[in-house]
């Protein structure tokens, strides 16, 4: 079994025989377990051990297929039907001969070789096989109110001695470890010559769309059924969710299922993310969640509640992959659950929660432990009548400064405990002293520099005029401290094409002055006084400039642009002014002009699914890394707004944005009418964001473990300091922890995150977040307190970091292997004994497989020629800085049935699962994932709904060109608009709406977001992935 884990640093990074993990009976005891991080040179994906088959991954990797694990058949034949069967009865899985093995749905091949995606045991007709596979998955979820008797089979009294109930916190699913099908003729020694696949995932069919099918045109006359019709139209492959006869759709396929139709698995019986979300809302929505207990599991990110800080940081600031750490590293390696925290230090706090208190100790500054430098917090224990305190992190005993002394009460707590935020709250801020400032001088307020690409295309498209017009009103909305009347932020303006134009907008001038810098090889700032100004003071000159810019360049025919020198110039200007700040760069094309940072078009589809694919995610010029380092050193954050109509090398151009804590926006084929609202909304949100500048973050831990890995829009010069030129409310840093000693169950695991930053008013501050977790020597406790949403955030970021250094195939295999390993360890160590054919999932992780499958199907990890390289690099970069709520929605979109809106209540209709089976012809559905938003309309949507939303008489009259709904004065339209605004307000990016009509071409794009189904690029359906993971688990356990 090739095993890959997540340990990055010594003492565990060398592969050691018999370490943790499997030694207790997973695989051969001498299997050398590679416990290395993705990027580790010595953690190359090890070859399969003799006798253990390599992980089968549902993503176009060829897989060794072994015989089914021993001992699986005694449970399989009879008691896996949906319901008890009579003794001795054999189920007839296949009536009629299997088709030739080279037929199958014609998905474009996932990798260049035609490889099967899953190993199973016999080629079969796609429909029959899925039917039998699902038929044999019997799922029982044991909770209150379910009877165990359905698990009993009259056929095998030996299988179960009486109705033993498993513990209530696990979900039990009976799955076949391999299908029980008669082997085909070419079977040798129980090994299939050509492993077949679950239907619809086979990649050895014909690439390209399915031939048009004459039977597909009969829909118009059919009455709409309750579900969504299986026959769509004649474009593209048919999607999962329709296991009905499909005569002639696939050449050589059977016309239809011979013999009786078999029952297929009810998708409602496998764990549903929507159910988990709704259950949590039902029990915790609207309640007060007080953070007064160490190691308690907070409500899910999708549940609205009021958070009260009573000593531990709010889950808005910190969420953990598990709230109970294993006490030893051996235990951690056995479970392979990543121990990580997702920290969003500037997260927005809703108006009904208390904002952070600011503590000011004057010139003495914050009180800190002498040894480990942790800041005063609720984890410090006061002793000797209050004269000294013991540090909760390193146990060092410190003297209490005289000004801070206070007597203790009868329980040893300070009398002023509740009056001091730093003693009673999980999160608070300190005013920093000069020791915490650059060059020991107080910082100046930050500056915003707007840098506009005025090349031919941007002028011609109207983009430059749009930006200039918007800035006139936007500059009044620059962020300010609550108590200030106007913003302290200064502003400056640069335009560029092949050369740079700086503008002097000093308030004493009648007209703005332009200075041209044509030596882009050695950029310098041509003026200091008058470049950065206060907008209120220089208002008339700035407005004058913004009016003139579009006219000034109206006749330009310059189409080449520079890019790196633009960033360099902005950084030099901030450096000269001795302040931190943000550059807002509006750019549209590949920078091909002769200058530093010049880029060539290197987009090469031939690299997909090769070892060189990773180069597509790396910058092509080293100069960008050096530039990013300089920007961070000078507190210069780069926000980049891209307007490409072809390849612009996002991997190179976005690098500085990523390292400096900036935000990347991309508007493909920008059209003024269609795309302006989205772009302007993004720009407004970004300018108004509360942000910390020139920030440095340090994560301290109590003894026994430490932070080893950091993922985010950050730069790291050393192993401990996380540097961010800026950090805003949407950016999150994911931190992984490793043991360096045993942890103590009594004292728990304590984490303190401190962010030193400059506020928008120019004050140097420290923002402190503290959280305490439990520790346990019982694996069950660790599993019980896991948070799937945080786990997926960690896995996504670690995988997206790994694609820079490892083949995508390896990264995908690691993810599948890790999923199976975590679940196998639970089954082996925590679950009550049961049949091998049962898939048992811990309650807190029961939807981990569906989210993991969504991650595997994301365009970053699924290299396909149809997906633009820039789009993959763009999404990779976005996810790297996302918080838990954003990754949750991004990987599992929200699908709302808006035809069932209740106009009388404020409630949003409950979401449905992301699967085609949930759509109905008579309905309308809204799908959002934080980047994209679709309004899908069924062909039989009621006319009153269409009239109410679009003000047109029928489905046929709806225009799919529109990117927003018209403003109509009717309750339905108003209600939907308010839902759209609510969804939008929670997310950093503005989602442009795409209107999709059932059975029209754009539906293909929409269907890729139905993440529980098979995807046209060969990604597995949720059911298939569950089978694959179950098979892996069975192999690990046998």
PDB file of N, CA, C and O in Angstrom, residues 924-977:
ATOM      1  N   UNK A 924     -37.685  26.415 -11.126  1.00  0.00           N
ATOM      2  CA  UNK A 924     -36.583  27.349 -11.394  1.00  0.00           C
ATOM      3  C   UNK A 924     -35.625  27.223 -10.214  1.00  0.00           C
ATOM      4  O   UNK A 924     -36.060  27.162  -9.058  1.00  0.00           O
ATOM      5  N   UNK A 925     -34.317  27.136 -10.505  1.00  0.00           N
ATOM      6  CA  UNK A 925     -33.335  26.889  -9.448  1.00  0.00           C
ATOM      7  C   UNK A 925     -32.207  27.913  -9.534  1.00  0.00           C
ATOM      8  O   UNK A 925     -31.754  28.254 -10.633  1.00  0.00           O
ATOM      9  N   UNK A 926     -31.765  28.345  -8.359  1.00  0.00           N
ATOM     10  CA  UNK A 926     -30.639  29.281  -8.293  1.00  0.00           C
ATOM     11  C   UNK A 926     -29.431  28.519  -7.768  1.00  0.00           C
ATOM     12  O   UNK A 926     -29.525  27.857  -6.730  1.00  0.00           O
ATOM     13  N   UNK A 927     -28.304  28.585  -8.484  1.00  0.00           N
ATOM     14  CA  UNK A 927     -27.089  27.902  -8.027  1.00  0.00           C
ATOM     15  C   UNK A 927     -25.987  28.943  -7.829  1.00  0.00           C
ATOM     16  O   UNK A 927     -25.756  29.782  -8.701  1.00  0.00           O
ATOM     17  N   UNK A 928     -25.321  28.908  -6.662  1.00  0.00           N
ATOM     18  CA  UNK A 928     -24.234  29.861  -6.408  1.00  0.00           C
ATOM     19  C   UNK A 928     -23.080  29.142  -5.733  1.00  0.00           C
ATOM     20  O   UNK A 928     -23.290  28.294  -4.864  1.00  0.00           O
ATOM     21  N   UNK A 929     -21.833  29.476  -6.143  1.00  0.00           N
ATOM     22  CA  UNK A 929     -20.675  28.863  -5.471  1.00  0.00           C
ATOM     23  C   UNK A 929     -19.668  29.906  -5.000  1.00  0.00           C
ATOM     24  O   UNK A 929     -18.547  29.577  -4.649  1.00  0.00           O
ATOM     25  N   UNK A 930     -20.058  31.171  -5.001  1.00  0.00           N
ATOM     26  CA  UNK A 930     -19.143  32.210  -4.533  1.00  0.00           C
ATOM     27  C   UNK A 930     -18.403  32.903  -5.666  1.00  0.00           C
ATOM     28  O   UNK A 930     -17.912  34.015  -5.509  1.00  0.00           O
ATOM     29  N   UNK A 931     -18.301  32.229  -6.834  1.00  0.00           N
ATOM     30  CA  UNK A 931     -17.678  32.854  -8.013  1.00  0.00           C
ATOM     31  C   UNK A 931     -18.687  32.973  -9.141  1.00  0.00           C
ATOM     32  O   UNK A 931     -18.672  33.917  -9.915  1.00  0.00           O
ATOM     33  N   UNK A 932     -19.549  31.952  -9.267  1.00  0.00           N
ATOM     34  CA  UNK A 932     -20.520  31.930 -10.355  1.00  0.00           C
ATOM     35  C   UNK A 932     -21.914  31.798  -9.781  1.00  0.00           C
ATOM     36  O   UNK A 932     -22.099  31.234  -8.702  1.00  0.00           O
ATOM     37  N   UNK A 933     -22.882  32.304 -10.542  1.00  0.00           N
ATOM     38  CA  UNK A 933     -24.278  32.175 -10.123  1.00  0.00           C
ATOM     39  C   UNK A 933     -25.111  31.873 -11.359  1.00  0.00           C
ATOM     40  O   UNK A 933     -24.927  32.498 -12.404  1.00  0.00           O
ATOM     41  N   UNK A 934     -25.984  30.880 -11.256  1.00  0.00           N
ATOM     42  CA  UNK A 934     -26.828  30.495 -12.390  1.00  0.00           C
ATOM     43  C   UNK A 934     -28.289  30.537 -11.969  1.00  0.00           C
ATOM     44  O   UNK A 934     -28.617  30.148 -10.843  1.00  0.00           O
ATOM     45  N   UNK A 935     -29.131  30.974 -12.880  1.00  0.00           N
ATOM     46  CA  UNK A 935     -30.565  30.819 -12.678  1.00  0.00           C
ATOM     47  C   UNK A 935     -31.035  29.836 -13.753  1.00  0.00           C
ATOM     48  O   UNK A 935     -31.009  30.149 -14.943  1.00  0.00           O
ATOM     49  N   UNK A 936     -31.377  28.616 -13.326  1.00  0.00           N
ATOM     50  CA  UNK A 936     -31.781  27.559 -14.269  1.00  0.00           C
ATOM     51  C   UNK A 936     -33.296  27.519 -14.340  1.00  0.00           C
ATOM     52  O   UNK A 936     -33.980  27.486 -13.310  1.00  0.00           O
ATOM     53  N   UNK A 937     -33.826  27.499 -15.559  1.00  0.00           N
ATOM     54  CA  UNK A 937     -35.273  27.512 -15.740  1.00  0.00           C
ATOM     55  C   UNK A 937     -35.720  26.260 -16.482  1.00  0.00           C
ATOM     56  O   UNK A 937     -35.211  25.975 -17.580  1.00  0.00           O
ATOM     57  N   UNK A 938     -36.640  25.513 -15.897  1.00  0.00           N
ATOM     58  CA  UNK A 938     -37.167  24.318 -16.547  1.00  0.00           C
ATOM     59  C   UNK A 938     -38.111  24.694 -17.685  1.00  0.00           C
ATOM     60  O   UNK A 938     -38.748  25.754 -17.633  1.00  0.00           O
ATOM     61  N   UNK A 939     -38.196  23.806 -18.691  1.00  0.00           N
ATOM     62  CA  UNK A 939     -39.023  24.130 -19.865  1.00  0.00           C
ATOM     63  C   UNK A 939     -40.491  24.360 -19.506  1.00  0.00           C
ATOM     64  O   UNK A 939     -41.193  25.084 -20.196  1.00  0.00           O
ATOM     65  N   UNK A 940     -40.956  23.732 -18.423  1.00  0.00           N
ATOM     66  CA  UNK A 940     -42.370  23.913 -18.078  1.00  0.00           C
ATOM     67  C   UNK A 940     -42.544  24.824 -16.865  1.00  0.00           C
ATOM     68  O   UNK A 940     -43.517  24.690 -16.126  1.00  0.00           O
ATOM     69  N   UNK A 941     -41.574  25.710 -16.643  1.00  0.00           N
ATOM     70  CA  UNK A 941     -41.711  26.642 -15.507  1.00  0.00           C
ATOM     71  C   UNK A 941     -43.009  27.432 -15.683  1.00  0.00           C
ATOM     72  O   UNK A 941     -43.331  27.848 -16.792  1.00  0.00           O
ATOM     73  N   UNK A 942     -43.773  27.623 -14.594  1.00  0.00           N
ATOM     74  CA  UNK A 942     -45.085  28.272 -14.721  1.00  0.00           C
ATOM     75  C   UNK A 942     -44.979  29.680 -15.295  1.00  0.00           C
ATOM     76  O   UNK A 942     -44.067  30.427 -14.920  1.00  0.00           O
ATOM     77  N   UNK A 943     -45.897  30.057 -16.186  1.00  0.00           N
ATOM     78  CA  UNK A 943     -45.845  31.378 -16.830  1.00  0.00           C
ATOM     79  C   UNK A 943     -45.862  32.522 -15.815  1.00  0.00           C
ATOM     80  O   UNK A 943     -45.193  33.532 -16.016  1.00  0.00           O
ATOM     81  N   UNK A 944     -46.600  32.328 -14.694  1.00  0.00           N
ATOM     82  CA  UNK A 944     -46.659  33.449 -13.731  1.00  0.00           C
ATOM     83  C   UNK A 944     -45.283  33.699 -13.100  1.00  0.00           C
ATOM     84  O   UNK A 944     -44.913  34.830 -12.780  1.00  0.00           O
ATOM     85  N   UNK A 945     -44.496  32.614 -12.926  1.00  0.00           N
ATOM     86  CA  UNK A 945     -43.134  32.768 -12.388  1.00  0.00           C
ATOM     87  C   UNK A 945     -42.275  33.538 -13.394  1.00  0.00           C
ATOM     88  O   UNK A 945     -41.542  34.456 -13.041  1.00  0.00           O
ATOM     89  N   UNK A 946     -42.395  33.145 -14.667  1.00  0.00           N
ATOM     90  CA  UNK A 946     -41.599  33.794 -15.717  1.00  0.00           C
ATOM     91  C   UNK A 946     -41.993  35.266 -15.857  1.00  0.00           C
ATOM     92  O   UNK A 946     -41.147  36.148 -15.948  1.00  0.00           O
ATOM     93  N   UNK A 947     -43.296  35.514 -15.816  1.00  0.00           N
ATOM     94  CA  UNK A 947     -43.799  36.892 -15.905  1.00  0.00           C
ATOM     95  C   UNK A 947     -43.292  37.703 -14.707  1.00  0.00           C
ATOM     96  O   UNK A 947     -42.823  38.833 -14.852  1.00  0.00           O
ATOM     97  N   UNK A 948     -43.358  37.087 -13.522  1.00  0.00           N
ATOM     98  CA  UNK A 948     -42.961  37.785 -12.301  1.00  0.00           C
ATOM     99  C   UNK A 948     -41.483  38.134 -12.254  1.00  0.00           C
ATOM    100  O   UNK A 948     -41.086  39.142 -11.679  1.00  0.00           O
ATOM    101  N   UNK A 949     -40.651  37.281 -12.851  1.00  0.00           N
ATOM    102  CA  UNK A 949     -39.202  37.521 -12.782  1.00  0.00           C
ATOM    103  C   UNK A 949     -38.670  38.323 -13.971  1.00  0.00           C
ATOM    104  O   UNK A 949     -37.777  39.137 -13.826  1.00  0.00           O
ATOM    105  N   UNK A 950     -39.220  38.021 -15.170  1.00  0.00           N
ATOM    106  CA  UNK A 950     -38.614  38.600 -16.382  1.00  0.00           C
ATOM    107  C   UNK A 950     -39.527  39.579 -17.117  1.00  0.00           C
ATOM    108  O   UNK A 950     -39.111  40.213 -18.076  1.00  0.00           O
ATOM    109  N   UNK A 951     -40.785  39.631 -16.677  1.00  0.00           N
ATOM    110  CA  UNK A 951     -41.747  40.502 -17.344  1.00  0.00           C
ATOM    111  C   UNK A 951     -41.921  40.136 -18.823  1.00  0.00           C
ATOM    112  O   UNK A 951     -42.040  41.011 -19.679  1.00  0.00           O
ATOM    113  N   UNK A 952     -41.849  38.826 -19.124  1.00  0.00           N
ATOM    114  CA  UNK A 952     -42.138  38.353 -20.491  1.00  0.00           C
ATOM    115  C   UNK A 952     -43.188  37.246 -20.372  1.00  0.00           C
ATOM    116  O   UNK A 952     -43.294  36.615 -19.321  1.00  0.00           O
ATOM    117  N   UNK A 953     -43.978  37.013 -21.444  1.00  0.00           N
ATOM    118  CA  UNK A 953     -45.120  36.092 -21.302  1.00  0.00           C
ATOM    119  C   UNK A 953     -44.769  34.612 -21.169  1.00  0.00           C
ATOM    120  O   UNK A 953     -45.522  33.858 -20.575  1.00  0.00           O
ATOM    121  N   UNK A 954     -43.628  34.141 -21.740  1.00  0.00           N
ATOM    122  CA  UNK A 954     -43.395  32.692 -21.698  1.00  0.00           C
ATOM    123  C   UNK A 954     -41.907  32.358 -21.713  1.00  0.00           C
ATOM    124  O   UNK A 954     -41.067  33.224 -21.964  1.00  0.00           O
ATOM    125  N   UNK A 955     -41.648  31.072 -21.477  1.00  0.00           N
ATOM    126  CA  UNK A 955     -40.280  30.533 -21.459  1.00  0.00           C
ATOM    127  C   UNK A 955     -39.512  30.933 -22.722  1.00  0.00           C
ATOM    128  O   UNK A 955     -38.359  31.339 -22.670  1.00  0.00           O
ATOM    129  N   UNK A 956     -40.173  30.838 -23.873  1.00  0.00           N
ATOM    130  CA  UNK A 956     -39.503  31.103 -25.149  1.00  0.00           C
ATOM    131  C   UNK A 956     -39.016  32.549 -25.254  1.00  0.00           C
ATOM    132  O   UNK A 956     -38.052  32.844 -25.956  1.00  0.00           O
ATOM    133  N   UNK A 957     -39.696  33.462 -24.539  1.00  0.00           N
ATOM    134  CA  UNK A 957     -39.344  34.884 -24.660  1.00  0.00           C
ATOM    135  C   UNK A 957     -38.169  35.296 -23.784  1.00  0.00           C
ATOM    136  O   UNK A 957     -37.680  36.415 -23.892  1.00  0.00           O
ATOM    137  N   UNK A 958     -37.733  34.396 -22.876  1.00  0.00           N
ATOM    138  CA  UNK A 958     -36.656  34.790 -21.947  1.00  0.00           C
ATOM    139  C   UNK A 958     -35.345  34.932 -22.716  1.00  0.00           C
ATOM    140  O   UNK A 958     -34.968  34.049 -23.475  1.00  0.00           O
ATOM    141  N   UNK A 959     -34.654  36.041 -22.482  1.00  0.00           N
ATOM    142  CA  UNK A 959     -33.345  36.216 -23.113  1.00  0.00           C
ATOM    143  C   UNK A 959     -32.268  35.729 -22.159  1.00  0.00           C
ATOM    144  O   UNK A 959     -32.249  36.099 -20.982  1.00  0.00           O
ATOM    145  N   UNK A 960     -31.366  34.891 -22.672  1.00  0.00           N
ATOM    146  CA  UNK A 960     -30.288  34.402 -21.797  1.00  0.00           C
ATOM    147  C   UNK A 960     -29.089  35.352 -21.853  1.00  0.00           C
ATOM    148  O   UNK A 960     -28.058  35.077 -21.260  1.00  0.00           O
ATOM    149  N   UNK A 961     -29.241  36.463 -22.591  1.00  0.00           N
ATOM    150  CA  UNK A 961     -28.136  37.431 -22.666  1.00  0.00           C
ATOM    151  C   UNK A 961     -28.020  38.224 -21.371  1.00  0.00           C
ATOM    152  O   UNK A 961     -26.952  38.696 -21.011  1.00  0.00           O
ATOM    153  N   UNK A 962     -29.152  38.419 -20.686  1.00  0.00           N
ATOM    154  CA  UNK A 962     -29.163  39.276 -19.496  1.00  0.00           C
ATOM    155  C   UNK A 962     -28.254  38.702 -18.422  1.00  0.00           C
ATOM    156  O   UNK A 962     -28.117  37.485 -18.284  1.00  0.00           O
ATOM    157  N   UNK A 963     -27.604  39.584 -17.650  1.00  0.00           N
ATOM    158  CA  UNK A 963     -26.746  39.107 -16.558  1.00  0.00           C
ATOM    159  C   UNK A 963     -27.316  39.532 -15.210  1.00  0.00           C
ATOM    160  O   UNK A 963     -26.671  39.396 -14.182  1.00  0.00           O
ATOM    161  N   UNK A 964     -28.531  40.095 -15.238  1.00  0.00           N
ATOM    162  CA  UNK A 964     -29.197  40.406 -13.966  1.00  0.00           C
ATOM    163  C   UNK A 964     -30.694  40.386 -14.232  1.00  0.00           C
ATOM    164  O   UNK A 964     -31.132  40.401 -15.378  1.00  0.00           O
ATOM    165  N   UNK A 965     -31.478  40.359 -13.154  1.00  0.00           N
ATOM    166  CA  UNK A 965     -32.929  40.341 -13.307  1.00  0.00           C
ATOM    167  C   UNK A 965     -33.431  41.778 -13.401  1.00  0.00           C
ATOM    168  O   UNK A 965     -32.885  42.667 -12.743  1.00  0.00           O
ATOM    169  N   UNK A 966     -34.492  42.018 -14.175  1.00  0.00           N
ATOM    170  CA  UNK A 966     -35.030  43.383 -14.236  1.00  0.00           C
ATOM    171  C   UNK A 966     -35.626  43.786 -12.879  1.00  0.00           C
ATOM    172  O   UNK A 966     -36.042  42.923 -12.099  1.00  0.00           O
ATOM    173  N   UNK A 967     -35.635  45.081 -12.582  1.00  0.00           N
ATOM    174  CA  UNK A 967     -36.261  45.552 -11.341  1.00  0.00           C
ATOM    175  C   UNK A 967     -37.763  45.628 -11.557  1.00  0.00           C
ATOM    176  O   UNK A 967     -38.239  46.493 -12.289  1.00  0.00           O
ATOM    177  N   UNK A 968     -38.505  44.719 -10.958  1.00  0.00           N
ATOM    178  CA  UNK A 968     -39.959  44.690 -11.153  1.00  0.00           C
ATOM    179  C   UNK A 968     -40.657  44.884  -9.817  1.00  0.00           C
ATOM    180  O   UNK A 968     -40.157  44.454  -8.772  1.00  0.00           O
ATOM    181  N   UNK A 969     -41.809  45.517  -9.900  1.00  0.00           N
ATOM    182  CA  UNK A 969     -42.521  45.813  -8.662  1.00  0.00           C
ATOM    183  C   UNK A 969     -43.536  44.721  -8.359  1.00  0.00           C
ATOM    184  O   UNK A 969     -44.738  44.932  -8.449  1.00  0.00           O
ATOM    185  N   UNK A 970     -43.037  43.512  -8.062  1.00  0.00           N
ATOM    186  CA  UNK A 970     -43.962  42.450  -7.627  1.00  0.00           C
ATOM    187  C   UNK A 970     -43.279  41.647  -6.531  1.00  0.00           C
ATOM    188  O   UNK A 970     -42.054  41.605  -6.444  1.00  0.00           O
ATOM    189  N   UNK A 971     -44.083  41.032  -5.646  1.00  0.00           N
ATOM    190  CA  UNK A 971     -43.501  40.373  -4.459  1.00  0.00           C
ATOM    191  C   UNK A 971     -42.473  39.297  -4.820  1.00  0.00           C
ATOM    192  O   UNK A 971     -41.457  39.146  -4.153  1.00  0.00           O
ATOM    193  N   UNK A 972     -42.730  38.544  -5.877  1.00  0.00           N
ATOM    194  CA  UNK A 972     -41.829  37.438  -6.224  1.00  0.00           C
ATOM    195  C   UNK A 972     -40.450  37.972  -6.614  1.00  0.00           C
ATOM    196  O   UNK A 972     -39.420  37.505  -6.135  1.00  0.00           O
ATOM    197  N   UNK A 973     -40.448  38.978  -7.478  1.00  0.00           N
ATOM    198  CA  UNK A 973     -39.194  39.560  -7.947  1.00  0.00           C
ATOM    199  C   UNK A 973     -38.425  40.178  -6.772  1.00  0.00           C
ATOM    200  O   UNK A 973     -37.220  39.997  -6.637  1.00  0.00           O
ATOM    201  N   UNK A 974     -39.163  40.884  -5.910  1.00  0.00           N
ATOM    202  CA  UNK A 974     -38.500  41.551  -4.770  1.00  0.00           C
ATOM    203  C   UNK A 974     -37.883  40.534  -3.827  1.00  0.00           C
ATOM    204  O   UNK A 974     -36.774  40.708  -3.331  1.00  0.00           O
ATOM    205  N   UNK A 975     -38.638  39.450  -3.581  1.00  0.00           N
ATOM    206  CA  UNK A 975     -38.154  38.410  -2.663  1.00  0.00           C
ATOM    207  C   UNK A 975     -36.873  37.768  -3.222  1.00  0.00           C
ATOM    208  O   UNK A 975     -35.886  37.570  -2.499  1.00  0.00           O
ATOM    209  N   UNK A 976     -36.885  37.432  -4.517  1.00  0.00           N
ATOM    210  CA  UNK A 976     -35.696  36.804  -5.107  1.00  0.00           C
ATOM    211  C   UNK A 976     -34.512  37.767  -5.070  1.00  0.00           C
ATOM    212  O   UNK A 976     -33.385  37.381  -4.759  1.00  0.00           O
ATOM    213  N   UNK A 977     -34.772  39.040  -5.358  1.00  0.00           N
ATOM    214  CA  UNK A 977     -33.689  40.043  -5.316  1.00  0.00           C
ATOM    215  C   UNK A 977     -33.072  40.108  -3.919  1.00  0.00           C
ATOM    216  O   UNK A 977     -31.862  40.220  -3.768  1.00  0.00           O
TER     217      UNK A 977
END
